[in-house]
Tab-separated table of C-alpha atoms in Angstrom:
chain	number	residue	atom	x	y	z
A	390	UNK	CA	120.425	80.289	88.393
A	391	UNK	CA	119.398	83.481	89.837
A	392	UNK	CA	116.755	86.004	88.941
A	393	UNK	CA	119.450	88.304	87.741
A	394	UNK	CA	120.206	86.055	84.813
A	395	UNK	CA	119.305	88.537	81.965
A	396	UNK	CA	119.627	86.410	78.762
A	397	UNK	CA	116.437	84.929	77.403
A	398	UNK	CA	116.112	81.154	77.381
A	399	UNK	CA	113.638	78.603	75.991
A	400	UNK	CA	111.192	76.940	78.234
A	401	UNK	CA	108.328	74.571	77.420
A	402	UNK	CA	105.056	74.967	79.531
A	403	UNK	CA	104.318	71.697	81.472
A	404	UNK	CA	101.159	72.597	83.590
A	405	UNK	CA	99.092	75.313	84.800
A	406	UNK	CA	99.692	76.562	88.473
A	407	UNK	CA	97.438	77.647	91.274
A	408	UNK	CA	97.189	81.209	90.076
A	409	UNK	CA	96.474	80.415	86.596
A	410	UNK	CA	100.057	80.925	85.133
A	411	UNK	CA	101.992	78.407	83.062
A	412	UNK	CA	104.672	76.413	84.628
A	413	UNK	CA	108.060	75.541	83.179
A	414	UNK	CA	111.083	74.254	84.851
A	415	UNK	CA	114.608	75.616	84.677
A	416	UNK	CA	116.646	72.566	86.334
A	417	UNK	CA	114.735	72.071	89.634
A	418	UNK	CA	113.383	75.664	89.788
A	419	UNK	CA	109.799	76.396	88.606
A	420	UNK	CA	109.213	79.296	86.272
A	421	UNK	CA	105.795	80.967	86.208
A	422	UNK	CA	104.923	82.356	82.785
A	423	UNK	CA	101.657	84.472	82.636
A	424	UNK	CA	99.043	83.582	80.018
A	425	UNK	CA	101.080	80.464	78.896
A	426	UNK	CA	99.405	76.986	78.389
A	427	UNK	CA	100.904	73.428	78.596
A	428	UNK	CA	102.488	72.732	75.224
A	429	UNK	CA	103.593	76.323	74.768
A	430	UNK	CA	107.483	76.681	73.800
A	431	UNK	CA	108.877	80.262	74.421
A	432	UNK	CA	111.779	82.219	75.163
A	433	UNK	CA	111.490	84.022	78.449
A	434	UNK	CA	113.394	86.422	80.415
A	435	UNK	CA	113.467	86.531	84.316
A	436	UNK	CA	111.439	89.270	85.555
A	437	UNK	CA	111.526	88.426	89.415
A	438	UNK	CA	110.913	85.949	91.901
A	439	UNK	CA	107.655	84.282	93.429
A	440	UNK	CA	108.061	82.205	96.543
A	441	UNK	CA	110.614	79.475	95.667
A	442	UNK	CA	110.179	79.962	91.884
A	443	UNK	CA	110.947	82.578	89.165
A	444	UNK	CA	108.570	84.710	87.040
A	445	UNK	CA	109.418	84.447	83.380
A	446	UNK	CA	108.429	87.281	80.878
A	447	UNK	CA	107.695	86.062	77.418
A	448	UNK	CA	110.109	87.744	74.705
A	449	UNK	CA	109.319	85.260	71.872
A	450	UNK	CA	106.537	82.463	71.086
A	451	UNK	CA	108.129	79.509	69.401
A	452	UNK	CA	105.213	77.142	69.392
A	453	UNK	CA	101.690	77.853	70.895
A	454	UNK	CA	99.247	75.225	72.239
A	455	UNK	CA	95.698	75.332	71.030
A	456	UNK	CA	93.583	78.311	72.699
A	457	UNK	CA	90.177	79.441	73.168
A	458	UNK	CA	89.242	82.873	72.010
A	459	UNK	CA	88.886	85.152	75.039
A	460	UNK	CA	85.470	86.856	75.376
A	461	UNK	CA	86.739	89.863	77.023
A	462	UNK	CA	88.957	92.769	75.270
A	463	UNK	CA	90.587	93.382	78.638
A	464	UNK	CA	91.884	89.758	79.307
A	465	UNK	CA	95.631	89.601	79.717
A	466	UNK	CA	96.007	93.035	81.283
A	467	UNK	CA	93.086	92.872	83.797
A	468	UNK	CA	93.762	90.632	86.677
A	469	UNK	CA	90.071	89.563	87.199
A	470	UNK	CA	90.310	86.478	84.938
A	471	UNK	CA	93.281	84.313	84.457
A	472	UNK	CA	91.849	81.475	82.144
A	473	UNK	CA	89.750	82.859	79.352
A	474	UNK	CA	92.372	81.348	76.821
A	475	UNK	CA	92.033	77.806	78.171
A	476	UNK	CA	89.871	75.462	76.080
A	477	UNK	CA	86.584	74.499	77.952
A	478	UNK	CA	87.444	70.784	78.490
A	479	UNK	CA	90.894	71.651	79.815
A	480	UNK	CA	89.527	74.472	82.071
A	481	UNK	CA	86.931	72.210	83.617
A	482	UNK	CA	89.579	69.377	84.202
A	483	UNK	CA	92.133	71.950	85.655
A	484	UNK	CA	89.558	73.176	88.285
A	485	UNK	CA	88.612	69.756	89.264
A	486	UNK	CA	92.367	68.702	89.280
A	487	UNK	CA	93.159	71.599	91.642
A	488	UNK	CA	90.846	70.164	94.252
A	489	UNK	CA	92.283	66.502	93.793
A	490	UNK	CA	95.855	67.799	94.055
A	491	UNK	CA	95.119	69.901	97.106
A	492	UNK	CA	93.570	66.740	98.981
A	493	UNK	CA	96.508	64.605	97.884
A	494	UNK	CA	98.896	66.969	99.420
A	495	UNK	CA	97.371	66.489	102.710
A	496	UNK	CA	97.496	62.610	102.199
A	497	UNK	CA	93.756	62.384	101.271
A	498	UNK	CA	93.488	60.114	98.249
A	499	UNK	CA	90.554	58.246	96.773
A	500	UNK	CA	87.941	60.798	97.794
A	501	UNK	CA	85.457	61.170	94.939
A	502	UNK	CA	85.675	64.656	93.341
A	503	UNK	CA	82.871	65.107	90.998
A	504	UNK	CA	83.128	67.182	87.632
A	505	UNK	CA	83.028	70.911	87.914
A	506	UNK	CA	79.418	72.324	88.356
A	507	UNK	CA	79.276	75.320	85.842
A	508	UNK	CA	77.651	78.659	86.210
A	509	UNK	CA	76.847	80.960	83.230
A	510	UNK	CA	78.625	84.216	82.135
A	511	UNK	CA	76.960	87.551	83.093
A	512	UNK	CA	75.960	86.261	86.518
A	513	UNK	CA	78.441	87.896	88.961
A	514	UNK	CA	76.281	89.981	91.161
A	515	UNK	CA	79.013	91.693	93.320
A	516	UNK	CA	82.426	93.103	92.573
A	517	UNK	CA	85.126	95.263	93.996
A	518	UNK	CA	86.819	97.531	91.873
A	519	UNK	CA	89.606	100.163	92.255
A	520	UNK	CA	89.753	103.767	90.951
A	521	UNK	CA	92.676	106.263	90.732
A	522	UNK	CA	92.592	109.940	89.638
A	523	UNK	CA	94.655	110.756	86.483
A	524	UNK	CA	94.424	114.506	85.950
A	525	UNK	CA	90.690	115.352	85.850
A	526	UNK	CA	89.652	111.954	84.878
A	527	UNK	CA	89.105	108.607	86.973
A	528	UNK	CA	90.578	105.158	86.021
A	529	UNK	CA	88.139	102.611	87.212
A	530	UNK	CA	88.571	98.996	86.863
A	531	UNK	CA	90.204	95.841	88.492
A	532	UNK	CA	94.066	95.484	89.262
A	533	UNK	CA	96.339	94.092	86.784
A	534	UNK	CA	97.553	90.561	86.882
A	535	UNK	CA	100.849	91.391	88.783
A	536	UNK	CA	101.084	94.719	90.644
A	537	UNK	CA	98.864	97.329	91.684
A	538	UNK	CA	98.169	99.332	88.510
A	539	UNK	CA	94.354	99.832	87.862
A	540	UNK	CA	93.191	98.559	84.392
A	541	UNK	CA	90.325	100.562	83.098
A	542	UNK	CA	87.177	98.333	82.591
A	543	UNK	CA	84.219	99.350	80.368
A	544	UNK	CA	82.885	95.979	79.875
A	545	UNK	CA	83.025	92.526	81.681
A	546	UNK	CA	81.439	89.179	80.535
A	547	UNK	CA	81.517	87.952	84.023
A	548	UNK	CA	79.408	90.768	85.666
A	549	UNK	CA	75.757	91.005	85.609
A	550	UNK	CA	74.596	93.391	82.766
A	551	UNK	CA	73.209	95.947	85.235
A	552	UNK	CA	76.675	96.269	86.864
A	553	UNK	CA	78.323	96.641	83.574
A	554	UNK	CA	76.079	99.319	82.372
A	555	UNK	CA	76.972	101.377	85.573
A	556	UNK	CA	80.602	101.445	84.972
A	557	UNK	CA	80.801	104.482	82.589
A	558	UNK	CA	78.682	106.682	84.533
A	559	UNK	CA	80.269	105.523	87.900
A	560	UNK	CA	83.724	106.660	86.378
A	561	UNK	CA	82.146	110.051	85.666
A	562	UNK	CA	80.617	110.440	89.005
A	563	UNK	CA	83.894	109.497	90.842
A	564	UNK	CA	85.728	112.273	88.618
A	565	UNK	CA	83.490	114.835	90.162
A	566	UNK	CA	83.765	113.892	93.714
A	567	UNK	CA	86.187	115.511	96.166
A	568	UNK	CA	86.369	112.186	98.334
A	569	UNK	CA	87.829	110.536	95.221
A	570	UNK	CA	90.862	112.586	94.833
A	571	UNK	CA	93.136	110.173	96.396
A	572	UNK	CA	91.780	107.008	94.637
A	573	UNK	CA	90.008	104.065	96.644
A	574	UNK	CA	87.642	101.306	95.789
A	575	UNK	CA	84.019	100.640	95.012
A	576	UNK	CA	81.747	97.726	95.767
A	577	UNK	CA	78.850	97.326	93.447
A	578	UNK	CA	76.034	94.631	94.216
A	579	UNK	CA	73.047	93.766	92.203
A	580	UNK	CA	70.193	93.289	94.610
A	581	UNK	CA	66.511	92.462	94.054
A	582	UNK	CA	65.663	96.008	94.684
A	583	UNK	CA	68.459	97.800	92.801
A	584	UNK	CA	72.148	98.279	92.732
A	585	UNK	CA	73.722	98.806	96.205
A	586	UNK	CA	77.020	101.048	95.775
A	587	UNK	CA	79.732	101.414	98.523
A	588	UNK	CA	82.483	103.897	97.888
A	589	UNK	CA	85.637	103.279	100.002
A	590	UNK	CA	87.953	106.219	100.334
A	591	UNK	CA	89.459	107.985	103.157
A	592	UNK	CA	88.190	111.695	102.999
A	593	UNK	CA	84.648	112.253	104.511
A	594	UNK	CA	82.263	113.370	102.121
A	595	UNK	CA	81.301	116.935	102.379
A	596	UNK	CA	77.926	118.353	101.568
A	597	UNK	CA	78.608	118.953	97.842
A	598	UNK	CA	79.600	115.304	97.424
A	599	UNK	CA	76.727	114.263	99.536
A	600	UNK	CA	74.300	116.187	97.187
A	601	UNK	CA	76.006	114.783	93.998
A	602	UNK	CA	75.671	111.217	95.165
A	603	UNK	CA	72.077	111.793	96.026
A	604	UNK	CA	71.448	113.001	92.437
A	605	UNK	CA	73.332	109.992	90.883
A	606	UNK	CA	71.241	107.434	92.959
A	607	UNK	CA	68.106	109.105	91.729
A	608	UNK	CA	69.295	109.297	88.099
A	609	UNK	CA	70.561	105.748	87.816
A	610	UNK	CA	67.751	104.281	90.126
A	611	UNK	CA	70.223	102.836	92.612
A	612	UNK	CA	68.818	101.294	95.949
A	613	UNK	CA	71.606	102.879	98.038
A	614	UNK	CA	74.900	104.588	98.150
A	615	UNK	CA	77.122	104.190	101.135
A	616	UNK	CA	80.586	105.512	102.199
A	617	UNK	CA	83.293	103.997	104.398
A	618	UNK	CA	86.728	105.459	105.076
A	619	UNK	CA	88.530	102.015	104.803
A	620	UNK	CA	87.849	98.310	103.925
A	621	UNK	CA	85.768	96.594	106.548
A	622	UNK	CA	85.045	99.932	108.429
A	623	UNK	CA	81.501	100.671	109.400
A	624	UNK	CA	79.586	102.220	106.491
A	625	UNK	CA	77.535	105.404	106.465
A	626	UNK	CA	74.544	105.617	104.198
A	627	UNK	CA	74.589	108.628	101.976
A	628	UNK	CA	71.542	108.075	99.882
A	629	UNK	CA	69.051	105.332	100.297
A	630	UNK	CA	66.054	105.239	98.164
A	631	UNK	CA	65.072	101.487	98.911
A	632	UNK	CA	66.549	98.683	101.134
A	633	UNK	CA	69.021	96.369	99.055
A	634	UNK	CA	67.884	92.832	99.424
A	635	UNK	CA	68.338	89.414	98.057
A	636	UNK	CA	66.443	86.350	98.067
A	637	UNK	CA	67.912	83.137	99.779
A	638	UNK	CA	65.734	80.570	98.378
A	639	UNK	CA	62.554	82.765	98.629
A	640	UNK	CA	63.465	84.302	101.974
A	641	UNK	CA	64.063	88.049	101.398
A	642	UNK	CA	67.105	89.316	103.421
A	643	UNK	CA	67.899	93.062	103.784
A	644	UNK	CA	71.651	93.838	102.986
A	645	UNK	CA	73.969	95.568	105.212
A	646	UNK	CA	76.500	97.587	103.042
A	647	UNK	CA	79.365	95.379	101.867
A	648	UNK	CA	77.707	92.214	103.189
A	649	UNK	CA	79.297	88.991	102.054
A	650	UNK	CA	77.335	87.059	99.335
A	651	UNK	CA	78.003	84.248	97.146
A	652	UNK	CA	79.286	85.273	93.680
A	653	UNK	CA	76.163	84.558	91.811
A	654	UNK	CA	72.728	83.334	92.520
A	655	UNK	CA	73.466	80.347	90.304
A	656	UNK	CA	76.514	79.325	92.320
A	657	UNK	CA	74.433	79.816	95.636
A	658	UNK	CA	71.742	77.430	94.271
A	659	UNK	CA	74.308	74.756	93.311
A	660	UNK	CA	75.990	75.046	96.617
A	661	UNK	CA	72.818	74.990	98.667
A	662	UNK	CA	71.686	71.806	96.664
A	663	UNK	CA	74.927	70.042	97.612
A	664	UNK	CA	74.523	70.975	101.262
A	665	UNK	CA	71.082	69.403	101.270
A	666	UNK	CA	72.613	66.231	99.786
A	667	UNK	CA	75.408	66.218	102.431
A	668	UNK	CA	73.324	66.690	105.479
A	669	UNK	CA	70.176	64.965	104.394
A	670	UNK	CA	67.135	65.086	106.744
A	671	UNK	CA	69.021	66.714	109.680
A	672	UNK	CA	66.620	68.778	111.795
A	673	UNK	CA	68.869	70.370	114.281
A	674	UNK	CA	71.474	72.282	112.459
A	675	UNK	CA	74.459	74.542	113.236
A	676	UNK	CA	75.396	77.113	110.550
A	677	UNK	CA	78.856	78.311	111.216
A	678	UNK	CA	80.240	81.460	109.483
A	679	UNK	CA	76.506	82.058	108.771
A	680	UNK	CA	76.844	85.521	107.030
A	681	UNK	CA	73.362	86.877	106.544
A	682	UNK	CA	71.692	83.451	106.286
A	683	UNK	CA	72.698	82.398	102.846
A	684	UNK	CA	72.334	78.726	103.788
A	685	UNK	CA	70.898	78.751	107.237
A	686	UNK	CA	67.590	80.738	106.287
A	687	UNK	CA	66.752	78.144	103.309
A	688	UNK	CA	67.441	75.386	105.758
A	689	UNK	CA	64.994	76.787	108.255
A	690	UNK	CA	62.370	77.349	105.636
A	691	UNK	CA	62.797	73.717	104.500
A	692	UNK	CA	61.700	72.648	108.213
A	693	UNK	CA	64.986	72.605	110.044
A	694	UNK	CA	65.879	74.382	113.201
A	695	UNK	CA	68.976	76.448	112.703
A	696	UNK	CA	71.532	77.950	115.087
A	697	UNK	CA	73.476	80.689	113.091
A	698	UNK	CA	76.955	81.682	114.355
A	699	UNK	CA	78.763	84.859	112.905
A	700	UNK	CA	81.397	87.285	113.949
A	701	UNK	CA	79.738	90.299	112.324
A	702	UNK	CA	76.611	91.779	114.282
A	703	UNK	CA	75.241	93.568	111.149
A	704	UNK	CA	75.110	90.401	109.244
A	705	UNK	CA	73.227	88.496	111.962
A	706	UNK	CA	70.842	91.399	112.646
A	707	UNK	CA	69.934	91.055	108.746
A	708	UNK	CA	69.363	87.302	109.266
A	709	UNK	CA	67.112	87.915	112.283
A	710	UNK	CA	65.158	90.594	110.426
A	711	UNK	CA	64.605	88.306	107.390
A	712	UNK	CA	63.721	85.263	109.696
A	713	UNK	CA	61.004	87.301	111.419
A	714	UNK	CA	59.628	88.644	108.140
A	715	UNK	CA	59.399	85.164	106.616
A	716	UNK	CA	57.730	83.589	109.878
A	717	UNK	CA	60.900	81.651	110.915
A	718	UNK	CA	61.726	83.223	114.005
A	719	UNK	CA	60.832	80.029	116.045
A	720	UNK	CA	63.188	78.070	113.932
A	721	UNK	CA	66.214	80.379	113.945
A	722	UNK	CA	68.655	81.382	116.755
A	723	UNK	CA	71.725	83.508	116.329
A	724	UNK	CA	75.015	83.971	118.317
A	725	UNK	CA	77.688	86.694	117.654
A	726	UNK	CA	80.942	84.779	117.860
A	727	UNK	CA	84.365	84.735	116.381
A	728	UNK	CA	84.850	81.217	115.474
A	729	UNK	CA	88.365	81.552	114.588
A	730	UNK	CA	89.176	82.416	118.154
A	731	UNK	CA	86.366	80.701	120.047
A	732	UNK	CA	85.007	77.704	117.916
A	733	UNK	CA	81.834	75.889	118.937
A	734	UNK	CA	83.107	72.760	120.746
A	735	UNK	CA	82.243	69.905	123.026
A	736	UNK	CA	78.847	69.979	124.634
A	737	UNK	CA	77.860	72.933	122.415
A	738	UNK	CA	77.924	70.812	119.418
A	739	UNK	CA	76.149	67.702	120.874
A	740	UNK	CA	72.422	68.989	120.455
A	741	UNK	CA	73.021	69.250	116.524
A	742	UNK	CA	72.295	66.659	113.899
A	743	UNK	CA	74.360	68.364	111.295
A	744	UNK	CA	76.675	71.303	110.790
A	745	UNK	CA	77.309	73.492	107.829
A	746	UNK	CA	80.713	75.472	107.803
A	747	UNK	CA	81.512	78.206	105.347
A	748	UNK	CA	84.634	79.652	106.453
A	749	UNK	CA	86.606	82.624	104.768
A	750	UNK	CA	89.520	82.057	102.524
A	751	UNK	CA	91.886	81.374	105.471
A	752	UNK	CA	89.712	78.263	106.406
A	753	UNK	CA	88.517	77.046	109.781
A	754	UNK	CA	91.387	75.385	111.396
A	755	UNK	CA	90.171	75.800	115.052
A	756	UNK	CA	86.591	74.902	114.138
A	757	UNK	CA	87.493	71.899	112.212
A	758	UNK	CA	89.621	70.587	115.179
A	759	UNK	CA	86.714	71.064	117.264
A	760	UNK	CA	84.384	69.240	115.032
A	761	UNK	CA	86.943	66.422	114.776
A	762	UNK	CA	86.634	65.980	118.452
A	763	UNK	CA	82.995	66.160	119.059
A	764	UNK	CA	81.095	67.064	115.848
A	765	UNK	CA	77.828	65.380	114.612
A	766	UNK	CA	77.200	62.640	112.240
A	767	UNK	CA	76.880	64.858	109.347
A	768	UNK	CA	78.783	67.650	108.191
A	769	UNK	CA	78.753	69.922	104.989
A	770	UNK	CA	81.948	72.289	104.289
A	771	UNK	CA	81.911	75.056	101.873
A	772	UNK	CA	85.066	76.571	100.799
A	773	UNK	CA	86.770	78.978	98.240
A	774	UNK	CA	90.302	77.951	98.939
A	775	UNK	CA	91.148	74.107	98.151
A	776	UNK	CA	94.352	74.371	100.096
A	777	UNK	CA	92.887	75.519	103.429
A	778	UNK	CA	89.878	73.211	102.677
A	779	UNK	CA	92.284	70.204	102.402
A	780	UNK	CA	94.046	71.062	105.675
A	781	UNK	CA	90.761	71.280	107.425
A	782	UNK	CA	89.420	68.060	105.800
A	783	UNK	CA	92.648	66.187	107.061
A	784	UNK	CA	91.792	67.236	110.733
A	785	UNK	CA	88.196	66.004	110.292
A	786	UNK	CA	89.432	62.712	108.799
A	787	UNK	CA	91.849	62.177	111.628
A	788	UNK	CA	89.058	62.566	114.002
A	789	UNK	CA	86.954	59.778	112.576
A	790	UNK	CA	85.027	61.462	109.672
A	791	UNK	CA	84.814	60.131	106.283
A	792	UNK	CA	84.782	62.503	103.304
A	793	UNK	CA	82.103	61.036	101.133
A	794	UNK	CA	82.510	63.419	98.216
A	795	UNK	CA	83.692	66.767	97.140
A	796	UNK	CA	81.696	69.062	94.508
A	797	UNK	CA	83.800	71.890	92.948
A	798	UNK	CA	81.580	74.758	91.670
A	799	UNK	CA	82.574	77.310	89.198
A	800	UNK	CA	81.401	80.397	91.042
A	801	UNK	CA	84.401	82.461	89.843
A	802	UNK	CA	84.148	82.075	86.207
A	803	UNK	CA	87.374	82.132	84.132
A	804	UNK	CA	89.488	82.828	87.363
A	805	UNK	CA	91.915	80.696	89.165
A	806	UNK	CA	89.492	80.610	92.307
A	807	UNK	CA	87.466	77.491	93.101
A	808	UNK	CA	84.342	77.149	95.253
A	809	UNK	CA	83.624	73.735	96.660
A	810	UNK	CA	81.224	71.773	98.864
A	811	UNK	CA	82.305	68.585	100.651
A	812	UNK	CA	80.147	66.039	102.593
A	813	UNK	CA	81.440	64.332	105.708
A	814	UNK	CA	79.875	61.709	107.843
A	815	UNK	CA	80.607	59.370	110.749
A	816	UNK	CA	78.824	56.943	112.823
A	817	UNK	CA	77.021	58.108	115.811
A	818	UNK	CA	79.243	58.232	118.744
A	819	UNK	CA	82.552	57.910	116.675
A	820	UNK	CA	85.106	60.435	117.571
A	821	UNK	CA	88.658	59.307	116.579
A	822	UNK	CA	88.237	56.054	114.811
A	823	UNK	CA	90.201	55.891	111.446
A	824	UNK	CA	88.094	55.795	108.336
A	825	UNK	CA	88.323	54.792	104.809
A	826	UNK	CA	89.498	58.205	103.323
A	827	UNK	CA	92.231	58.466	105.830
A	828	UNK	CA	95.555	60.329	105.077
A	829	UNK	CA	97.588	58.290	102.938
A	830	UNK	CA	94.898	55.793	102.298
């Protein structure tokens, strides 16, 4: 069968895939059907290919499995959420099951995966939205489920209320800016001192735009507005009324523009508690991919000594400033280092009782290999990608670690994304002995 087959045909949805789409089968070929749930019977037409499967476009619903009522009017078009229609018990089981499946694909079976730890709606404190100009107006929102079209969003049950309230005036602001004429993106962050707004668009803001942005910051009591020509480019402050900051377990941290944060403070607290359980009473701790100190600063405040390693100098500078202000300078050291290219290894790891690793979506392949060879007895790994986590976990297990448990956290409510924390341990001096949770065990 090919994607050119134009006649609709009947399918039954058997499961939900990693992106949140329903999965049916046509012979040996998987067919991905958006917004479909297990038990749905539909007629679909092939709309394209995805990897080694096909994308099915529903043309008729013959039977429909029980559904939850989506809380958002934009659900289905907006690509921010994929699973608002999935009943709560199935939703929790699916997210937990994605972690179990990812581990099993790496031969890691029998590892305890705890039930999903939930976070409440309305807690997402940071979001990136896209905007495009349409005539004299601006379409501001999230990208559609497939493709690059921007779905206009005026409400969102996931975002913090202060961010939702800013969306309509933000759209009006962008409509009047010369720098927004070609479209771009905005990042909005709810900080303890007010909203931090970053506009990402190629044109350099002129005097008129700068004056408009300054007035907007005053009128809406924003902490800061910055501009950058591209994603990950250095940001230039345009209007700063207060320094945006967040508290990591009572330690106030000044935020660089576009700084990485956990999705919500509720998720951050759940993760921090799990890290504490994973590393126990460790006193000399390496915090790898440390960011602004999300976990390292609370660990230092709790009495540990922390060596924070991060590739972005601005984030480490924010961490150092926070440590000084909180009286933790003697407990915190920092190192600018790209751990993907140059992982901490060998003798560099020997002085630590425990390591905390929080890599990006691509995981920590090189660092996991180095830890497998010479890591300490306790290790906590945080991940937003079960697949790369499982790959790295296999390296650790093959190096002598036991994976004690994995805790999924619902940091990205109603999306197919999953945050998790895992605890690893091995006996002092062990480096390559097989352990109970070994691949295939």
